[in-house]
mmCIF file of C-alpha atoms and ligand atoms in Angstrom:
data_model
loop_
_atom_site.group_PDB
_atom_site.id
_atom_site.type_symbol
_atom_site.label_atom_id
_atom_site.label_comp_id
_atom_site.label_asym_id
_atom_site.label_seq_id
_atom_site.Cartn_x
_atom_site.Cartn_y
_atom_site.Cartn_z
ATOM 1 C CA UNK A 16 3.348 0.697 -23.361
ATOM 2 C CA UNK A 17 0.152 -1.264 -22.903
ATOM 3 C CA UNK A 18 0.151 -3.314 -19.517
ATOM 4 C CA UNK A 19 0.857 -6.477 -19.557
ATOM 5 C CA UNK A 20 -1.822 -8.982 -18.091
ATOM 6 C CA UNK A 21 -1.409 -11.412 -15.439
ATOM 7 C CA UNK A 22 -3.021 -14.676 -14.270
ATOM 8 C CA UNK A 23 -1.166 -15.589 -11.143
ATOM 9 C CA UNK A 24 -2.377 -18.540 -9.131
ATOM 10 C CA UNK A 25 -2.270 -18.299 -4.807
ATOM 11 C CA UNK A 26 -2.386 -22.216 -3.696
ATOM 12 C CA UNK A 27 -2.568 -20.970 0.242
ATOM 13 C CA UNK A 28 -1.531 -23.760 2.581
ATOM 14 C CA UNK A 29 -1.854 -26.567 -0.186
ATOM 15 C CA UNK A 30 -0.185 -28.835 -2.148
ATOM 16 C CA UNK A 31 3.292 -30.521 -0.891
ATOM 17 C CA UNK A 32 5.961 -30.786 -2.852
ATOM 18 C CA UNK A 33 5.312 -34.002 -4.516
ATOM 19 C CA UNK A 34 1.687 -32.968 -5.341
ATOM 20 C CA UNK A 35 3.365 -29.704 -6.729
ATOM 21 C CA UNK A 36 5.191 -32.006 -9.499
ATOM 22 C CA UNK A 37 2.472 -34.033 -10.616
ATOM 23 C CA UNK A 38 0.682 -30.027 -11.231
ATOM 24 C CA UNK A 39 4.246 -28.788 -12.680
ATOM 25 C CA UNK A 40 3.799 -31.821 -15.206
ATOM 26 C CA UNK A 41 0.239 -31.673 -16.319
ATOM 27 C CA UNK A 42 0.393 -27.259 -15.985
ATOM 28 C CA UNK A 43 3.795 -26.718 -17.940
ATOM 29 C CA UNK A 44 3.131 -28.846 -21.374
ATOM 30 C CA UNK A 45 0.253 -27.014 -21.908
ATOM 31 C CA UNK A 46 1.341 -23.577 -20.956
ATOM 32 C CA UNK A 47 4.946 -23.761 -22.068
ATOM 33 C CA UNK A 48 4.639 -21.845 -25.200
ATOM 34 C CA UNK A 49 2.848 -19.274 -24.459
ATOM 35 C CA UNK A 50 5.144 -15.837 -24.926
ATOM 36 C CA UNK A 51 5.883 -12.836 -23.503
ATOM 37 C CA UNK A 52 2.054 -11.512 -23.946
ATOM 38 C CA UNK A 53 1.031 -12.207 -20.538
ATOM 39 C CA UNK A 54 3.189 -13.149 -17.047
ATOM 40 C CA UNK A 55 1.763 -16.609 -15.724
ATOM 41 C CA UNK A 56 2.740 -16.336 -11.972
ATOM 42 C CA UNK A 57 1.887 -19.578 -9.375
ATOM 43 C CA UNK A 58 2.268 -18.810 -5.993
ATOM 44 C CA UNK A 59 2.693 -22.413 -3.836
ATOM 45 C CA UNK A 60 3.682 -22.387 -0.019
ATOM 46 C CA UNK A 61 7.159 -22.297 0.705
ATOM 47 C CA UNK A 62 8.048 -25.281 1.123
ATOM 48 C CA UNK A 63 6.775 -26.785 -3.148
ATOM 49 C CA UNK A 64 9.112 -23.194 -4.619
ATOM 50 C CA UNK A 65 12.221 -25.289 -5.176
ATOM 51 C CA UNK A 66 10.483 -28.121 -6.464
ATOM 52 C CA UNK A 67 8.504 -25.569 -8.797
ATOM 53 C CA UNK A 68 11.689 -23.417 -9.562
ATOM 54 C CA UNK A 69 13.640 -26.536 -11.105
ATOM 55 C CA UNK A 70 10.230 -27.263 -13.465
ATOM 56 C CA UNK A 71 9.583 -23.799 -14.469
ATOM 57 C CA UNK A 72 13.306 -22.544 -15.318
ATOM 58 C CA UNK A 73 13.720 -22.338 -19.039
ATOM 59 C CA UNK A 74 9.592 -21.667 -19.450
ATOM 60 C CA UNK A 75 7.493 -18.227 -19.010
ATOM 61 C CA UNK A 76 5.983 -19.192 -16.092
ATOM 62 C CA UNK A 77 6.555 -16.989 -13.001
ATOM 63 C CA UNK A 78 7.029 -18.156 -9.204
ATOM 64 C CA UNK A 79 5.717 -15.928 -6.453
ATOM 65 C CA UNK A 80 5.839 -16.618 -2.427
ATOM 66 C CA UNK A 81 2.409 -15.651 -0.181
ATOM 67 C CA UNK A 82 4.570 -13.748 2.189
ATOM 68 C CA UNK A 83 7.590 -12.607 3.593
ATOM 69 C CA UNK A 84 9.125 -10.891 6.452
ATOM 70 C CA UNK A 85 10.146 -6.847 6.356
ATOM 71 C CA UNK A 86 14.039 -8.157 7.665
ATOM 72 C CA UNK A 87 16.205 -9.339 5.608
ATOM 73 C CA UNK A 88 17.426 -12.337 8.881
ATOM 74 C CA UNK A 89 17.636 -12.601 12.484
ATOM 75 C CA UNK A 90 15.451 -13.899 15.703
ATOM 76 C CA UNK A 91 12.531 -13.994 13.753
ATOM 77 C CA UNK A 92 11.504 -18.035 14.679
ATOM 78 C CA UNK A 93 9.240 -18.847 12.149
ATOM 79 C CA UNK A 94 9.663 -16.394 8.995
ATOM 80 C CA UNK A 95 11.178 -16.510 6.065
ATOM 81 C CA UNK A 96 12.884 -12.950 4.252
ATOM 82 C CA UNK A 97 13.391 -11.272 1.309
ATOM 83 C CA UNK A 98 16.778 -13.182 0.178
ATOM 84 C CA UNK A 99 15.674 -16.344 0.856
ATOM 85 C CA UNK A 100 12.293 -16.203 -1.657
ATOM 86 C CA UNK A 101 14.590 -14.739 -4.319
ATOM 87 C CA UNK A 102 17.350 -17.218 -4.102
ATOM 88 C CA UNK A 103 14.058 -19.494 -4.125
ATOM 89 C CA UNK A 104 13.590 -18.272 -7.744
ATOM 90 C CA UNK A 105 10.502 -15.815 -6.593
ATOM 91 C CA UNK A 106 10.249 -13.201 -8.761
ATOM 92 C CA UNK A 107 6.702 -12.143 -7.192
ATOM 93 C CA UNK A 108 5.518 -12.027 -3.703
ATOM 94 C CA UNK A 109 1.847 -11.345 -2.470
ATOM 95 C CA UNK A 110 1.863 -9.197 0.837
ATOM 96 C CA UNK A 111 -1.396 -8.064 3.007
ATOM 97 C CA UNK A 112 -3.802 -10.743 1.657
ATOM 98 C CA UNK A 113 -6.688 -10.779 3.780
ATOM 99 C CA UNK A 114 -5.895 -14.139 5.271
ATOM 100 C CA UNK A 115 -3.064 -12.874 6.512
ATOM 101 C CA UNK A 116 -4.919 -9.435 7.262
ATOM 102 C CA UNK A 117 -7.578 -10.908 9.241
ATOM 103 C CA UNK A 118 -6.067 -14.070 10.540
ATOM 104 C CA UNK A 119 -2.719 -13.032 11.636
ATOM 105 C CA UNK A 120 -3.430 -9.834 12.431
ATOM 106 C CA UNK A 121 -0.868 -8.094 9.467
ATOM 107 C CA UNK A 122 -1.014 -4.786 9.889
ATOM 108 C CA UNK A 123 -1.160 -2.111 7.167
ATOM 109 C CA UNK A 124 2.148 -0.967 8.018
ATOM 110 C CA UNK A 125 3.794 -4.033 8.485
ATOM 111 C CA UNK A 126 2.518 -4.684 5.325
ATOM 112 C CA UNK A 127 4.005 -1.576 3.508
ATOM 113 C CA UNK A 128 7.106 -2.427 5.477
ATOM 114 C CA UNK A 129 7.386 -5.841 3.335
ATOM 115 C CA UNK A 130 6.172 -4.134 -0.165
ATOM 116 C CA UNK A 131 9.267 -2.062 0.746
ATOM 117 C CA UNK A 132 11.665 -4.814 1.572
ATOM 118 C CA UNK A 133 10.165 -6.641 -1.542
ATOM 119 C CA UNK A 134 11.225 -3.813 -3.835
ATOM 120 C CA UNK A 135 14.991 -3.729 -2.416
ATOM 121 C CA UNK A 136 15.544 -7.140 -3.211
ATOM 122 C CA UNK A 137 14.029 -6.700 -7.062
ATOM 123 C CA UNK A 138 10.675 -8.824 -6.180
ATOM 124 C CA UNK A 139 7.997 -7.727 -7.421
ATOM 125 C CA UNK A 140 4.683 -7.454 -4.388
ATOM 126 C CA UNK A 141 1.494 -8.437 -5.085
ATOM 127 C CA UNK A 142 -0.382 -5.772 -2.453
ATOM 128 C CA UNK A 143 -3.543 -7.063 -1.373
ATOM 129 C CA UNK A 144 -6.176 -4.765 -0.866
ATOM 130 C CA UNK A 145 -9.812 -4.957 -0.124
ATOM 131 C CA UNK A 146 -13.334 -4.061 2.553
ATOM 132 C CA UNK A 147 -14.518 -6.801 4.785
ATOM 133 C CA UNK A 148 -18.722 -7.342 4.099
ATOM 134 C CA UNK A 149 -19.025 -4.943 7.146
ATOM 135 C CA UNK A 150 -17.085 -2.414 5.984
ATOM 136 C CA UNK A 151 -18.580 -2.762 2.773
ATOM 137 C CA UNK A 152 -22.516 -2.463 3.929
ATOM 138 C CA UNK A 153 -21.329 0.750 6.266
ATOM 139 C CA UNK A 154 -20.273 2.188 3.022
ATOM 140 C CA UNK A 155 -17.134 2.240 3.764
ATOM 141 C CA UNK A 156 -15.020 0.241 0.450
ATOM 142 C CA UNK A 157 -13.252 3.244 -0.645
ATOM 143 C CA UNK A 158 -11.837 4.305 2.711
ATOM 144 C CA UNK A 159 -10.413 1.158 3.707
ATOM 145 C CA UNK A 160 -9.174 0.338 0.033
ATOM 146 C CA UNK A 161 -7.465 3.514 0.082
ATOM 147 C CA UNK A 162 -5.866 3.322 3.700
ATOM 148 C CA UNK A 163 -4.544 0.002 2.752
ATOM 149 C CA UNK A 164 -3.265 1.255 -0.620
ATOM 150 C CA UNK A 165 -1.459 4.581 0.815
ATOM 151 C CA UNK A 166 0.591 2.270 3.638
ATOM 152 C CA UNK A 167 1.299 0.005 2.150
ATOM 153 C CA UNK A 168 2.779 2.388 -0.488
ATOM 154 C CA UNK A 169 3.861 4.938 2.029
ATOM 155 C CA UNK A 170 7.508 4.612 1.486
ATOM 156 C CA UNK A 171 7.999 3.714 -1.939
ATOM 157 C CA UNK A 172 9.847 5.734 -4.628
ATOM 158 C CA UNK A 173 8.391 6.741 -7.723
ATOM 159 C CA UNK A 174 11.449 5.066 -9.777
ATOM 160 C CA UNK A 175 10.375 1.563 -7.759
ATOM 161 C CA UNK A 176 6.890 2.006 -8.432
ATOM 162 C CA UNK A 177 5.524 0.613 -11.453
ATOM 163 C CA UNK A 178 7.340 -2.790 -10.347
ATOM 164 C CA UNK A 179 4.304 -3.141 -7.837
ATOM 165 C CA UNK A 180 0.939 -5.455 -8.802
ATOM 166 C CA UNK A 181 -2.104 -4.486 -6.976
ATOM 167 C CA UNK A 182 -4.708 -6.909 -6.461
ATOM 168 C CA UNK A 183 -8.400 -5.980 -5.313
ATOM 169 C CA UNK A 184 -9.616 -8.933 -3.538
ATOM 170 C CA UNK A 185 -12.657 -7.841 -1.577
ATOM 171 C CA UNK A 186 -12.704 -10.310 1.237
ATOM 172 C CA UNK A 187 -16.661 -11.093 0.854
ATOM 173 C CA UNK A 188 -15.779 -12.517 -2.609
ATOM 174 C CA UNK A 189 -12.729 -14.831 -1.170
ATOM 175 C CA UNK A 190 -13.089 -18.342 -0.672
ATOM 176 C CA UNK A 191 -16.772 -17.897 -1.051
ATOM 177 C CA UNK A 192 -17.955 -18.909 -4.616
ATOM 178 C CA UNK A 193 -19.132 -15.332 -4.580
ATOM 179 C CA UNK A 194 -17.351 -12.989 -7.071
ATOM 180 C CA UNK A 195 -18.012 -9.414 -7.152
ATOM 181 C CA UNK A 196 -19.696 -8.271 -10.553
ATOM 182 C CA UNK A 197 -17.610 -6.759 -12.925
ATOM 183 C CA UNK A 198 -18.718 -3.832 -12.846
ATOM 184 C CA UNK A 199 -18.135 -3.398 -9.083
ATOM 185 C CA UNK A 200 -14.223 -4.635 -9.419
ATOM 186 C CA UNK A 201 -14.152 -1.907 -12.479
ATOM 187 C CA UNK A 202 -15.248 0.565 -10.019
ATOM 188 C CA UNK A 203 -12.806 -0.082 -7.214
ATOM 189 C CA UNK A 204 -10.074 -0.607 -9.581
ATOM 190 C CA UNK A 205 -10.910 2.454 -11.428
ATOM 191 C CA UNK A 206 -10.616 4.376 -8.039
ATOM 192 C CA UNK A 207 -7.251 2.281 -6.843
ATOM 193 C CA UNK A 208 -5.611 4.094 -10.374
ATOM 194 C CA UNK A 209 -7.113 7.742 -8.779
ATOM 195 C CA UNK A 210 -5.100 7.199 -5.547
ATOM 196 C CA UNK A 211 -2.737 5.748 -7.610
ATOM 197 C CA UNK A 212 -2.025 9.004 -9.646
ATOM 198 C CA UNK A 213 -2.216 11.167 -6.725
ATOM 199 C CA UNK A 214 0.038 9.297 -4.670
ATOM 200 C CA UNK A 215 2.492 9.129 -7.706
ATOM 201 C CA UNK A 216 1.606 10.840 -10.832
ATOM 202 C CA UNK A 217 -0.557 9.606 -14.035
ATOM 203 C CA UNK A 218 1.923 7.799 -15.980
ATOM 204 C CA UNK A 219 3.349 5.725 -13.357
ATOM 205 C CA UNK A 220 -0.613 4.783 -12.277
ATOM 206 C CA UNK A 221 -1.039 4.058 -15.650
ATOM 207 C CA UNK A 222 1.815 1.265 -15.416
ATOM 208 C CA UNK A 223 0.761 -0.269 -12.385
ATOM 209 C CA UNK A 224 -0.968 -3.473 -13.191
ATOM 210 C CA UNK A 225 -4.025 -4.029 -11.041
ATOM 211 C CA UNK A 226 -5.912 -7.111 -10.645
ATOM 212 C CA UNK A 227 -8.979 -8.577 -9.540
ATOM 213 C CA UNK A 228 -8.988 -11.648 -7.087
ATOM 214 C CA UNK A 229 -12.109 -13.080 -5.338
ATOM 215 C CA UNK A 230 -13.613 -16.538 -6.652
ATOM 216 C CA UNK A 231 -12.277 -16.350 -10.104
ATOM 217 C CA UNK A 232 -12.800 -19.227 -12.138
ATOM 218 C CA UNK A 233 -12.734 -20.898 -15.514
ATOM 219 C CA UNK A 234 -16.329 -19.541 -15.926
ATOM 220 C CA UNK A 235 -16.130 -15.810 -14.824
ATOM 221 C CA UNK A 236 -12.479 -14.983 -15.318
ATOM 222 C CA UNK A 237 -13.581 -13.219 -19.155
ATOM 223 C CA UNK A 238 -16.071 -11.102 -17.111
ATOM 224 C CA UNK A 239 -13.419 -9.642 -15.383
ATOM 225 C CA UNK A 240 -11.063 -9.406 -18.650
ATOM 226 C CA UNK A 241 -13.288 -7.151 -20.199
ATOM 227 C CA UNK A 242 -13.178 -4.556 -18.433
ATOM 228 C CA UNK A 243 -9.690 -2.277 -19.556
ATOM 229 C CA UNK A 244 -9.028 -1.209 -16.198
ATOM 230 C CA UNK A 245 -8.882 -4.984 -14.734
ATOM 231 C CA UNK A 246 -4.887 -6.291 -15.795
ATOM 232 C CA UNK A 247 -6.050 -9.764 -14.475
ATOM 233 C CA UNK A 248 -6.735 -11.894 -11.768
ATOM 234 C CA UNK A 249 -5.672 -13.511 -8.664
ATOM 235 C CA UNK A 250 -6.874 -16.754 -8.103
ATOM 236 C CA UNK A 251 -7.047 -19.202 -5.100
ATOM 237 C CA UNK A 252 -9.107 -21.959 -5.136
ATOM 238 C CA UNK A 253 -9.577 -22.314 -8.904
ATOM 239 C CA UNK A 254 -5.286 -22.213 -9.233
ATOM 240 C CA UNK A 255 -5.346 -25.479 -7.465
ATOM 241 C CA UNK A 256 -6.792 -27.478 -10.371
ATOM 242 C CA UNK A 257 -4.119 -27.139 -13.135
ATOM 243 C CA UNK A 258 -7.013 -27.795 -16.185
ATOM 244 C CA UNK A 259 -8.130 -24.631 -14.723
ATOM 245 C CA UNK A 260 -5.453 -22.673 -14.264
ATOM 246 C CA UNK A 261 -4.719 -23.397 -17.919
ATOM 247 C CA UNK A 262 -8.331 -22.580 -18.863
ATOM 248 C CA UNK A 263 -7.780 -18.972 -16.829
ATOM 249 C CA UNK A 264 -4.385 -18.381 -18.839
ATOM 250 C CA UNK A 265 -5.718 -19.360 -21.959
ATOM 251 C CA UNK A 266 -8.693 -16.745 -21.542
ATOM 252 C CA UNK A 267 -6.133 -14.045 -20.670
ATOM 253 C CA UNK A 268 -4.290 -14.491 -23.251
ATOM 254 C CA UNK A 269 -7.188 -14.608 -25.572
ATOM 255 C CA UNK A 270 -8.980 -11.465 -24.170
ATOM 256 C CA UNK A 271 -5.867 -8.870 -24.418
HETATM 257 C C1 PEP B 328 -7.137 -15.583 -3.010
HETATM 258 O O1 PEP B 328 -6.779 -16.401 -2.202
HETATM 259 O O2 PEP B 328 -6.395 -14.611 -3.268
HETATM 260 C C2 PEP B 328 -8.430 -15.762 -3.674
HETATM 261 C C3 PEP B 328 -8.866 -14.830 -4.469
HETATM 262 O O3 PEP B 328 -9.117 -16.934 -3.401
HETATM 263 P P1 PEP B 328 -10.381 -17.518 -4.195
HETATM 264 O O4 PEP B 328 -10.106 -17.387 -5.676
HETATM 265 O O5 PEP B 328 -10.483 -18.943 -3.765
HETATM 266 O O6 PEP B 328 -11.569 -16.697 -3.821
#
């Protein structure tokens, strides 16, 4: 079964609810008939999913949270768990972005903690994976890519697996206008689907979807298509914009 290719949009802390509508109305009219070919997945903050969940019922598009916690409830002041994105309407959460690596401290096993936690509840996690400019001018991409990858897998069944998005978002490339070149997400990616096969075996790699995230836009997004490893991109700031976020769909759709 071919995989199937993703644009899925990460608004970070942006947009309120009422700014969420006025992108649900201008985003769903022209995305609304696009089929089953690829998953359209917008991940707002918490507080715009039920606003987005009552717009996007009845249409293709997906809803996905930026986090969760690894408990299901409890003293936890602050967090928000498993249950409460899916009765939300998430069917998709991102876990161990690199804001939340590098800003909050997440560790790697925290991390595989959630991607665990995710999977119980029948969410699908987006795992976040990717080499700081250091690490990446010390040579050292692959190592960290795969430490982060094998954690935050490190509990995972094989019948759960496939369920599970990767996205490579080296953290150079975030935020900064700055994309990697193709050929260097191809690369990465390409050695994500090794581990991948190792840590499960070569069919289930070959059903994980993994993407590319790291200044995506409208303009380089078919650069990244291209490439048969690369399932499709995550996108921050460029998701904000809903002419672009259509523009990014529209490409994916055209390029598989
Ligand atoms: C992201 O937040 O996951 C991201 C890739 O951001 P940007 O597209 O703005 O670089």
């Amino acid at each position: 079964m071919p995989r199937i290719p993703i644009a899925a949009g990460n608004w970070k802390m942006n947009k309120t609810s009422q700014e969420a509508s006025a992108y649900a109305e201008a985003f769903l009219p022209q995305v609304k008939d696009f089929k089953k070919e690829i998953e359209i997945i917008i991940c707002p903050p918490f507080t715009a999913l039920a606003t987005l969940a009552s717009y996007f019922r009845n249409s293709p598009i997906k809803l996905g949270a930026q986090n969760m916690h690894w408990e299901e409830k409890g003293a936890f002041t602050g967090e928000v768990s498993a249950p409460m994105i899916k009765e939300w309407g998430c069917q998709y959460v991102i876990l161990g972005h690199s804001e939340r690596r590098h800003i909050f401290r997440e560790t790697s096993e925290e991390v595989g903690k959630k991607v665990k936690k995710a999977l119980e509840w029948g969410i699908n996690p987006i795992l976040c994976v990717g080499e700081t400019l250091e690490e990446r001018e010390k040579g050292e991409t692959e190592k960290i890519v795969e430490e982060q990858l094998l954690l935050g897998l490190s509990d995972i069944p094989d019948a759960k697996a496939s369920s599970i998005v990767i996205a490579y978002e080296p953290v150079w490339a975030i935020g900064t206008g700055k994309a990697a070149t193709s050929e260097d997400a191809r690369g990465v990616i390409s050695f994500i689907r090794e581990k991948l096969s190792s840590r499960f075996n070569v069919e289930i790699s070959g059903d994980i979807r993994i993407l590319y995230g790291g200044s995506v836009s409208p303009e380089n997004v078919l650069d990244f298509l291209r490439e048969d490893e690369i399932d499709g991109t995550l996108v921050g700031g460029a998701s904000l914009d809903p002419l672009k976020m259509i523009k990014i769909a529209e490409e994916t759709l055209r390029a598989y």
